[in-house]
Short mmCIF file of C-alpha atoms in Angstrom, two decimals:
data_model
loop_
_atom_site.label_atom_id
_atom_site.label_comp_id
_atom_site.label_asym_id
_atom_site.label_seq_id
_atom_site.Cartn_x
_atom_site.Cartn_y
_atom_site.Cartn_z
CA LYS A 1 52.68 -3.31 -11.28
CA ALA A 2 54.71 -4.54 -8.20
CA GLY A 3 58.42 -4.59 -8.97
CA VAL A 4 60.74 -7.44 -8.17
CA THR A 5 61.17 -7.86 -4.37
CA GLN A 6 64.34 -9.77 -2.76
CA THR A 7 64.43 -11.16 0.81
CA PRO A 8 66.13 -10.53 2.71
CA ARG A 9 67.58 -7.08 2.23
CA TYR A 10 70.78 -7.86 4.60
CA LEU A 11 72.29 -10.83 5.90
CA ILE A 12 75.32 -11.78 7.62
CA LYS A 13 76.86 -15.05 7.87
CA THR A 14 79.95 -16.78 8.85
CA ARG A 15 82.30 -19.12 6.53
CA GLY A 16 81.27 -22.41 6.14
CA GLN A 17 77.38 -21.44 6.60
CA GLN A 18 75.12 -21.92 3.63
CA VAL A 19 72.79 -19.38 2.85
CA THR A 20 69.22 -19.07 0.78
CA LEU A 21 68.43 -15.96 -0.63
CA SER A 22 64.44 -15.40 -2.41
CA CYS A 23 63.30 -13.48 -5.25
CA SER A 24 59.82 -12.70 -6.39
CA PRO A 25 59.59 -11.69 -10.01
CA ILE A 26 57.22 -9.09 -11.37
CA SER A 27 53.61 -10.53 -12.14
CA GLY A 28 53.58 -12.19 -15.67
CA HIS A 29 57.45 -12.74 -15.90
CA ARG A 30 59.07 -16.24 -16.24
CA SER A 31 62.43 -15.57 -16.61
CA VAL A 32 64.57 -14.93 -12.93
CA SER A 33 68.42 -13.96 -13.41
CA TRP A 34 70.80 -13.83 -10.75
CA TYR A 35 73.70 -11.74 -10.51
CA GLN A 36 76.43 -11.13 -8.24
CA GLN A 37 77.88 -7.38 -7.70
CA THR A 38 81.31 -6.90 -5.96
CA PRO A 39 83.78 -3.96 -6.04
CA GLY A 40 86.31 -5.71 -7.82
CA GLN A 41 84.39 -7.76 -10.32
CA GLY A 42 81.34 -5.77 -10.65
CA LEU A 43 77.89 -7.40 -12.02
CA GLN A 44 78.69 -10.92 -13.02
CA PHE A 45 75.56 -13.27 -14.00
CA LEU A 46 75.20 -16.33 -11.95
CA PHE A 47 72.14 -18.34 -13.82
CA GLU A 48 69.11 -18.13 -15.41
CA TYR A 49 65.64 -19.93 -14.44
CA PHE A 50 62.65 -20.17 -17.14
CA SER A 51 59.60 -22.15 -16.17
CA GLU A 52 61.59 -23.82 -13.54
CA THR A 53 64.36 -25.00 -15.04
CA GLN A 54 67.87 -23.40 -15.42
CA ARG A 55 68.28 -22.36 -18.68
CA ASN A 56 71.68 -20.38 -18.96
CA LYS A 57 75.08 -20.83 -16.43
CA GLY A 58 77.47 -18.08 -15.59
CA ASN A 59 81.50 -19.01 -14.54
CA PHE A 60 80.69 -19.56 -10.84
CA PRO A 61 81.43 -22.92 -8.69
CA GLY A 62 79.09 -25.12 -7.68
CA ARG A 63 78.34 -23.92 -4.53
CA PHE A 64 76.25 -21.67 -6.24
CA SER A 65 72.79 -23.12 -6.96
CA GLY A 66 69.41 -21.80 -7.55
CA ARG A 67 66.15 -23.14 -8.34
CA GLN A 68 62.35 -21.76 -9.67
CA PHE A 69 59.21 -22.52 -8.49
CA SER A 70 55.94 -22.76 -10.58
CA ASN A 71 54.83 -19.53 -9.76
CA SER A 72 58.20 -18.20 -10.95
CA ARG A 73 59.74 -17.32 -7.80
CA SER A 74 63.24 -18.37 -7.31
CA GLU A 75 65.88 -19.37 -4.81
CA MET A 76 69.36 -19.10 -4.78
CA ASN A 77 71.53 -20.87 -2.48
CA VAL A 78 75.27 -20.44 -1.56
CA SER A 79 76.66 -23.38 0.19
CA THR A 80 80.15 -23.21 2.39
CA LEU A 81 80.36 -19.69 2.50
CA GLU A 82 83.76 -17.62 1.65
CA LEU A 83 84.86 -14.54 2.54
CA GLY A 84 84.94 -13.71 -1.12
CA ASP A 85 81.37 -14.56 -1.38
CA SER A 86 80.52 -11.13 0.44
CA ALA A 87 78.45 -9.17 -2.20
CA LEU A 88 75.47 -7.64 -3.37
CA TYR A 89 73.22 -10.21 -5.07
CA LEU A 90 70.59 -8.99 -7.55
CA CYS A 91 67.78 -10.63 -9.20
CA ALA A 92 66.14 -9.75 -12.43
CA SER A 93 63.20 -11.09 -13.69
CA SER A 94 61.82 -10.69 -17.71
CA LEU A 95 59.11 -12.20 -19.49
CA GLY A 96 61.45 -14.63 -20.87
CA GLY A 97 60.29 -13.98 -24.52
CA VAL A 98 61.99 -12.69 -27.67
CA PRO A 99 64.98 -10.15 -27.45
CA PRO A 100 65.46 -7.78 -25.82
CA ASP A 101 63.74 -9.45 -22.96
CA THR A 102 64.41 -6.48 -21.06
CA GLN A 103 65.29 -7.46 -17.34
CA TYR A 104 63.96 -5.58 -14.45
CA PHE A 105 66.04 -5.55 -11.16
CA GLY A 106 65.18 -6.09 -7.34
CA PRO A 107 66.82 -4.20 -4.93
CA GLY A 108 69.49 -6.87 -3.88
CA THR A 109 70.29 -8.87 -0.81
CA ARG A 110 73.37 -7.45 0.78
CA LEU A 111 75.49 -10.81 1.72
CA THR A 112 78.28 -10.41 4.04
CA VAL A 113 80.47 -13.17 5.11
CA LEU A 114 82.27 -13.10 8.39
CA ASP B 1 88.51 -10.41 -20.37
CA GLN B 2 86.11 -7.39 -20.00
CA GLN B 3 83.98 -7.41 -22.96
CA VAL B 4 82.04 -4.80 -22.12
CA LYS B 5 84.25 -1.62 -20.78
CA GLN B 6 83.34 1.82 -19.32
CA ASN B 7 86.62 3.77 -19.40
CA SER B 8 85.83 6.61 -17.27
CA PRO B 9 84.66 5.71 -13.53
CA SER B 10 82.94 9.31 -13.14
CA LEU B 11 81.86 12.09 -14.91
CA SER B 12 80.65 15.61 -13.44
CA VAL B 13 78.58 17.83 -15.64
CA GLN B 14 76.55 21.12 -14.89
CA GLU B 15 72.62 21.14 -14.35
CA GLY B 16 71.06 21.50 -18.09
CA ARG B 17 74.10 20.45 -19.89
CA ILE B 18 74.57 17.64 -21.77
CA SER B 19 76.16 14.18 -20.07
CA ILE B 20 77.95 11.66 -22.30
CA LEU B 21 78.30 8.39 -21.05
CA ASN B 22 80.85 6.26 -23.16
CA CYS B 23 80.90 2.04 -23.42
CA ASP B 24 83.33 0.26 -25.55
CA TYR B 25 82.64 -3.49 -26.15
CA THR B 26 85.14 -6.37 -27.66
CA ASN B 27 82.88 -8.91 -28.84
CA SER B 28 80.50 -8.62 -31.97
CA MET B 29 78.02 -11.20 -31.09
CA PHE B 30 75.95 -9.22 -29.32
CA ASP B 31 72.51 -8.26 -30.32
CA TYR B 32 71.29 -5.79 -27.66
CA PHE B 33 72.92 -2.82 -25.76
CA LEU B 34 71.41 -1.69 -22.48
CA TRP B 35 71.71 1.11 -20.36
CA TYR B 36 70.97 1.22 -16.24
CA LYS B 37 70.99 3.28 -13.79
CA LYS B 38 71.77 2.62 -10.33
CA TYR B 39 71.17 4.30 -6.89
CA PRO B 40 72.41 3.43 -3.57
CA ALA B 41 71.02 0.64 -1.98
CA GLU B 42 68.74 0.11 -4.83
CA GLY B 43 68.89 -2.39 -7.67
CA PRO B 44 69.77 -1.17 -11.24
CA THR B 45 66.82 0.62 -13.45
CA PHE B 46 66.26 -0.02 -16.97
CA LEU B 47 66.63 3.08 -18.75
CA ILE B 48 67.02 2.47 -22.87
CA SER B 49 68.19 -0.07 -25.25
CA ILE B 50 69.25 -0.60 -28.81
CA SER B 51 69.20 -3.41 -30.90
CA SER B 52 72.87 -4.13 -32.65
CA ILE B 53 71.22 -3.48 -36.24
CA LYS B 54 70.39 0.46 -35.08
CA ASP B 55 72.56 3.08 -34.92
CA LYS B 56 70.41 5.47 -32.50
CA ASN B 57 67.21 4.90 -30.28
CA GLU B 58 65.76 7.93 -28.31
CA ASP B 59 63.58 7.90 -25.26
CA GLY B 60 62.50 11.58 -23.97
CA ARG B 61 66.05 13.10 -22.64
CA PHE B 62 67.69 9.71 -23.19
CA THR B 63 69.39 8.92 -26.71
CA VAL B 64 71.64 5.86 -27.14
CA PHE B 65 73.92 5.99 -30.03
CA LEU B 66 75.86 2.51 -31.54
CA ASN B 67 79.10 2.98 -33.60
CA LYS B 68 79.12 -0.84 -34.56
CA SER B 69 82.66 -0.62 -36.85
CA ALA B 70 84.02 1.11 -33.48
CA LYS B 71 82.28 -1.20 -30.96
CA HIS B 72 81.30 1.73 -29.18
CA LEU B 73 78.06 3.05 -27.69
CA SER B 74 77.02 6.26 -25.95
CA LEU B 75 74.47 7.47 -23.74
CA HIS B 76 73.30 10.97 -24.13
CA ILE B 77 71.20 13.05 -21.27
CA VAL B 78 70.01 16.41 -22.33
CA PRO B 79 69.39 18.55 -20.47
CA SER B 80 71.11 16.93 -17.34
CA GLN B 81 69.41 16.90 -13.97
CA PRO B 82 70.36 16.55 -10.46
CA GLY B 83 68.03 13.64 -10.22
CA ASP B 84 70.17 12.34 -12.84
CA SER B 85 73.11 11.79 -10.47
CA ALA B 86 73.79 7.98 -10.16
CA VAL B 87 76.09 5.17 -11.54
CA TYR B 88 75.18 4.15 -14.87
CA PHE B 89 75.77 0.65 -16.38
CA CYS B 90 76.15 -0.45 -19.96
CA ALA B 91 74.97 -3.92 -20.49
CA ALA B 92 75.45 -6.28 -23.55
CA ARG B 93 73.42 -9.41 -24.17
CA PRO B 94 74.99 -11.71 -25.86
CA ALA B 95 73.48 -13.28 -29.20
CA GLY B 96 72.04 -16.91 -29.52
CA SER B 97 69.59 -19.10 -27.76
CA GLY B 98 72.18 -20.45 -25.18
CA ASN B 99 72.66 -17.39 -23.85
CA THR B 100 69.08 -16.46 -22.48
CA GLY B 101 68.74 -14.07 -19.30
CA LYS B 102 72.49 -13.21 -19.42
CA LEU B 103 73.73 -9.62 -19.78
CA ILE B 104 77.04 -8.74 -19.58
CA PHE B 105 77.77 -5.36 -17.74
CA GLY B 106 80.55 -2.80 -17.59
CA GLN B 107 82.17 -1.49 -14.60
CA GLY B 108 79.77 1.39 -14.27
CA THR B 109 80.59 5.22 -14.38
CA THR B 110 79.32 7.48 -11.66
CA LEU B 111 77.63 10.58 -12.96
CA GLN B 112 77.38 13.64 -10.77
CA VAL B 113 75.05 16.52 -11.97
CA LYS B 114 75.66 19.95 -9.89
CA PRO B 115 72.87 22.49 -9.63
#
């Protein structure tokens, strides 16, 4: 079974621009969660989507948004980019059911904001 | 407020010996704890999990121990192999239906296994 895929793998943007990242979950998984990894803050939860609905949200500003499509693929959007948004963005998929509902991660998108 | 802490940034062990990675948590409202391994330029890979009602779970060379009274868990790798060299993350799953899809991660411990 194919794993979680993320595109693009690397991205360079400038301040003020916006960016869209894509995540394709493992086949059959209906939940997609997004995380931001930075050297200072570690891995932090952004939000989770299940059946095209946001079920949970972390403590990030409204510039960070996402959506999920009927095939469970998810996109994350960051508007008005800031230098501090430079990070590795990881998505993880799971069945979305009973605990522990193990999450499986993609390789990440490395975003650099100049 | 760091709810999940890995106080040792790095650990070095000899091949064949035991590796013990530690994790502390401050919130009792976690229902599962998980360990992930991460190589550079890759996403975290799931290793093993444990329910908060258990005190031990074993899978091959990996064993996780949970001490609820001390709010402490540890991952034992026996025997350690050079391919185990990676960053290890402890993660906790908050209980409750309002916390779906959310994991809280520690800062990670870099394990180096020397041949």
